[in-house]
One Martini backbone bead per residue (centre of mass of N, CA, C, O) as a GRO file, in nm:
protein
  194
    1MET     BB    1  -2.077   0.166  -1.826
    2THR     BB    2  -2.362   0.297  -1.877
    3VAL     BB    3  -2.554   0.531  -1.683
    4TYR     BB    4  -2.864   0.640  -1.792
    5SER     BB    5  -2.969   0.781  -1.499
    6LYS     BB    6  -2.745   1.028  -1.547
    7LEU     BB    7  -2.804   1.132  -1.816
    8PRO     BB    8  -2.898   1.393  -2.003
    9ASP     BB    9  -3.122   1.415  -2.256
   10THR     BB   10  -2.912   1.521  -2.472
   11GLU     BB   11  -2.769   1.249  -2.457
   12LEU     BB   12  -3.014   1.044  -2.490
   13THR     BB   13  -3.084   1.165  -2.764
   14THR     BB   14  -2.822   1.106  -2.915
   15LEU     BB   15  -2.865   0.771  -2.858
   16LEU     BB   16  -3.126   0.752  -2.999
   17LYS     BB   17  -3.052   0.835  -3.285
   18ASP     BB   18  -2.844   0.558  -3.281
   19GLY     BB   19  -3.076   0.327  -3.147
   20ASP     BB   20  -3.079   0.313  -2.836
   21GLN     BB   21  -3.272   0.128  -2.609
   22HIS     BB   22  -3.182   0.243  -2.353
   23ALA     BB   23  -3.242   0.535  -2.392
   24PHE     BB   24  -3.536   0.500  -2.440
   25THR     BB   25  -3.619   0.384  -2.186
   26GLU     BB   26  -3.526   0.611  -1.992
   27ILE     BB   27  -3.719   0.837  -2.130
   28TYR     BB   28  -3.972   0.665  -2.060
   29ASN     BB   29  -3.910   0.660  -1.757
   30ARG     BB   30  -3.878   0.979  -1.741
   31HIS     BB   31  -4.193   1.080  -1.900
   32TRP     BB   32  -4.450   0.907  -1.904
   33LYS     BB   33  -4.608   1.039  -1.611
   34LEU     BB   34  -4.621   1.328  -1.729
   35ILE     BB   35  -4.784   1.257  -2.008
   36TYR     BB   36  -5.000   1.106  -1.882
   37ALA     BB   37  -5.119   1.314  -1.711
   38HIS     BB   38  -5.194   1.536  -1.931
   39VAL     BB   39  -5.379   1.348  -2.088
   40TYR     BB   40  -5.565   1.292  -1.874
   41LYS     BB   41  -5.656   1.576  -1.815
   42MET     BB   42  -5.792   1.602  -2.111
   43LEU     BB   43  -5.964   1.310  -2.148
   44ARG     BB   44  -6.058   1.128  -1.900
   45ASP     BB   45  -5.917   0.844  -2.014
   46GLU     BB   46  -5.732   0.587  -1.981
   47ASP     BB   47  -5.728   0.437  -2.251
   48ASP     BB   48  -5.663   0.697  -2.396
   49ALA     BB   49  -5.428   0.786  -2.300
   50LYS     BB   50  -5.249   0.550  -2.325
   51ASP     BB   51  -5.262   0.546  -2.634
   52VAL     BB   52  -5.128   0.795  -2.671
   53VAL     BB   53  -4.846   0.737  -2.538
   54GLN     BB   54  -4.776   0.508  -2.659
   55GLU     BB   55  -4.765   0.665  -2.967
   56VAL     BB   56  -4.552   0.872  -2.877
   57PHE     BB   57  -4.332   0.655  -2.816
   58GLY     BB   58  -4.332   0.497  -3.071
   59ASN     BB   59  -4.277   0.742  -3.264
   60LEU     BB   60  -3.990   0.811  -3.122
   61TRP     BB   61  -3.857   0.523  -3.205
   62LEU     BB   62  -3.911   0.538  -3.518
   63ARG     BB   63  -3.771   0.859  -3.552
   64ALA     BB   64  -3.509   0.923  -3.402
   65ALA     BB   65  -3.303   0.964  -3.677
   66SER     BB   66  -3.471   1.267  -3.709
   67ILE     BB   67  -3.363   1.391  -3.476
   68LYS     BB   68  -3.258   1.633  -3.314
   69SER     BB   69  -2.972   1.711  -3.093
   70THR     BB   70  -3.102   1.979  -2.978
   71ALA     BB   71  -3.363   1.836  -2.869
   72ASN     BB   72  -3.639   1.866  -2.660
   73VAL     BB   73  -3.780   1.589  -2.563
   74SER     BB   74  -3.991   1.686  -2.400
   75GLY     BB   75  -4.125   1.873  -2.580
   76LEU     BB   76  -4.197   1.653  -2.794
   77LEU     BB   77  -4.383   1.493  -2.623
   78TYR     BB   78  -4.595   1.729  -2.584
   79ILE     BB   79  -4.670   1.804  -2.841
   80ALA     BB   80  -4.718   1.495  -2.952
   81ALA     BB   81  -4.984   1.469  -2.738
   82ARG     BB   82  -5.143   1.716  -2.821
   83ASN     BB   83  -5.175   1.621  -3.102
   84LYS     BB   84  -5.325   1.384  -3.067
   85VAL     BB   85  -5.562   1.508  -2.909
   86PHE     BB   86  -5.658   1.673  -3.155
   87ASP     BB   87  -5.708   1.414  -3.332
   88LEU     BB   88  -5.951   1.324  -3.175
   89ILE     BB   89  -6.112   1.566  -3.182
   90GLY     BB   90  -6.132   1.580  -3.479
   91LYS     BB   91  -6.252   1.242  -3.472
   92ASN     BB   92  -6.481   1.234  -3.247
   93LYS     BB   93  -6.348   1.074  -2.992
   94VAL     BB   94  -6.392   1.350  -2.808
   95ARG     BB   95  -6.559   1.524  -2.620
   96ALA     BB   96  -6.607   1.871  -2.611
   97ASP     BB   97  -6.564   1.913  -2.286
   98TYR     BB   98  -6.243   1.874  -2.328
   99ILE     BB   99  -6.133   2.109  -2.415
  100GLY     BB  100  -6.056   2.276  -2.179
  101GLU     BB  101  -5.835   2.110  -2.086
  102ILE     BB  102  -5.642   2.197  -2.316
  103ALA     BB  103  -5.595   2.471  -2.227
  104SER     BB  104  -5.460   2.392  -1.949
  105PHE     BB  105  -5.214   2.284  -2.106
  106ILE     BB  106  -5.125   2.508  -2.294
  107SER     BB  107  -5.168   2.774  -2.079
  108ASP     BB  108  -4.935   2.659  -1.900
  109SER     BB  109  -4.676   2.842  -1.741
  110SER     BB  110  -4.513   2.561  -1.647
  111ASN     BB  111  -4.497   2.487  -1.953
  112ALA     BB  112  -4.219   2.510  -2.131
  113GLN     BB  113  -4.236   2.325  -2.370
  114VAL     BB  114  -4.482   2.461  -2.494
  115ASP     BB  115  -4.466   2.685  -2.732
  116THR     BB  116  -4.737   2.682  -2.930
  117ILE     BB  117  -5.032   2.710  -3.061
  118ASP     BB  118  -5.221   2.543  -3.303
  119GLU     BB  119  -5.364   2.759  -3.488
  120LYS     BB  120  -5.485   2.570  -3.721
  121ARG     BB  121  -5.655   2.405  -3.510
  122ILE     BB  122  -5.819   2.609  -3.414
  123LEU     BB  123  -5.941   2.716  -3.647
  124GLU     BB  124  -6.086   2.453  -3.725
  125ILE     BB  125  -6.255   2.478  -3.457
  126LEU     BB  126  -6.391   2.759  -3.523
  127GLU     BB  127  -6.507   2.685  -3.786
  128ARG     BB  128  -6.706   2.442  -3.690
  129GLU     BB  129  -6.859   2.629  -3.511
  130ILE     BB  130  -6.985   2.808  -3.700
  131GLN     BB  131  -7.112   2.572  -3.879
  132LYS     BB  132  -7.318   2.527  -3.648
  133LEU     BB  133  -7.476   2.724  -3.725
  134PRO     BB  134  -7.725   2.846  -3.838
  135PRO     BB  135  -7.780   2.972  -4.170
  136LYS     BB  136  -7.853   3.276  -4.127
  137MET     BB  137  -7.637   3.327  -3.894
  138ARG     BB  138  -7.382   3.233  -4.052
  139GLU     BB  139  -7.395   3.439  -4.275
  140ILE     BB  140  -7.407   3.720  -4.092
  141PHE     BB  141  -7.133   3.654  -3.949
  142GLU     BB  142  -6.962   3.612  -4.189
  143LEU     BB  143  -7.014   3.917  -4.313
  144SER     BB  144  -6.906   4.063  -4.068
  145ARG     BB  145  -6.617   3.895  -4.012
  146LYS     BB  146  -6.496   3.794  -4.331
  147ASP     BB  147  -6.636   4.072  -4.504
  148TYR     BB  148  -6.647   4.336  -4.292
  149LEU     BB  149  -6.973   4.411  -4.276
  150SER     BB  150  -7.193   4.595  -4.165
  151HIS     BB  151  -7.502   4.618  -4.081
  152LYS     BB  152  -7.634   4.761  -4.293
  153GLU     BB  153  -7.509   4.612  -4.547
  154ILE     BB  154  -7.647   4.352  -4.462
  155ALA     BB  155  -7.930   4.450  -4.469
  156THR     BB  156  -7.949   4.533  -4.741
  157LYS     BB  157  -7.849   4.260  -4.894
  158LEU     BB  158  -8.087   4.082  -4.742
  159ASN     BB  159  -8.349   4.227  -4.649
  160ILE     BB  160  -8.306   4.359  -4.339
  161SER     BB  161  -8.292   4.441  -4.036
  162GLU     BB  162  -8.048   4.570  -3.831
  163GLN     BB  163  -8.140   4.442  -3.572
  164THR     BB  164  -8.132   4.147  -3.689
  165VAL     BB  165  -7.866   4.141  -3.706
  166LYS     BB  166  -7.741   4.228  -3.438
  167LYS     BB  167  -7.886   3.962  -3.308
  168GLN     BB  168  -7.721   3.745  -3.481
  169VAL     BB  169  -7.446   3.819  -3.384
  170GLN     BB  170  -7.493   3.781  -3.094
  171ASN     BB  171  -7.595   3.477  -3.099
  172ALA     BB  172  -7.350   3.366  -3.203
  173LEU     BB  173  -7.142   3.470  -2.982
  174LYS     BB  174  -7.274   3.328  -2.773
  175MET     BB  175  -7.213   3.032  -2.903
  176ILE     BB  176  -6.884   3.071  -2.927
  177LYS     BB  177  -6.734   3.186  -2.699
  178PRO     BB  178  -6.741   2.962  -2.469
  179LYS     BB  179  -6.575   2.758  -2.680
  180LEU     BB  180  -6.320   2.938  -2.643
  181ASN     BB  181  -6.293   2.976  -2.351
  182ASP     BB  182  -6.241   2.703  -2.290
  183MET     BB  183  -5.981   2.689  -2.473
  184GLY     BB  184  -5.845   2.989  -2.446
  185ILE     BB  185  -5.933   3.163  -2.726
  186SER     BB  186  -5.862   3.470  -2.747
  187ILE     BB  187  -5.714   3.511  -3.015
  188ALA     BB  188  -5.914   3.378  -3.207
  189PHE     BB  189  -6.158   3.577  -3.114
  190LEU     BB  190  -6.020   3.868  -3.206
  191LEU     BB  191  -6.058   3.798  -3.504
  192LEU     BB  192  -6.381   3.812  -3.483
  193LEU     BB  193  -6.320   4.114  -3.360
  194ARG     BB  194  -6.368   4.479  -3.420
   0.00000   0.00000   0.00000
């Protein structure tokens, strides 16, 4: 008889791929507290955190056959949990002030299982923040940061003073930068700066 609690994650993952329910139960028992703690840290809501963890483990079981034998199950769970939290944010089910908690989870150097920041989602969040700017400010900001026009070129194009352009860009940065800093998105912010 196999003693599942003594098996390493790699063996449990192989058994899970073959539909072994006991292996799944051991993986769940071994990892749910840590995944829940990280999700709760990001969301600060017990019910939402429990829902995310339930969905993460449910998907693990449903997709067990497609898991690579060499997969790090702990890493898969972390990434799946992180993506579910991003989904909640994307659907506006979580207040924007929780974004900072995601940053600490993603950038936590002790969390070796989380490989890279999901750049596409960060850029979506960044674009959403740009879209929240007042229309004229957004236009000037996008001409500066997306079309790479100088303040002088923007002033000429829009028939306004260079000082107005400079002030609008500074104001846009003041509005966007704290939100990015809350998320720990220095990389994405560097894309905005020249």
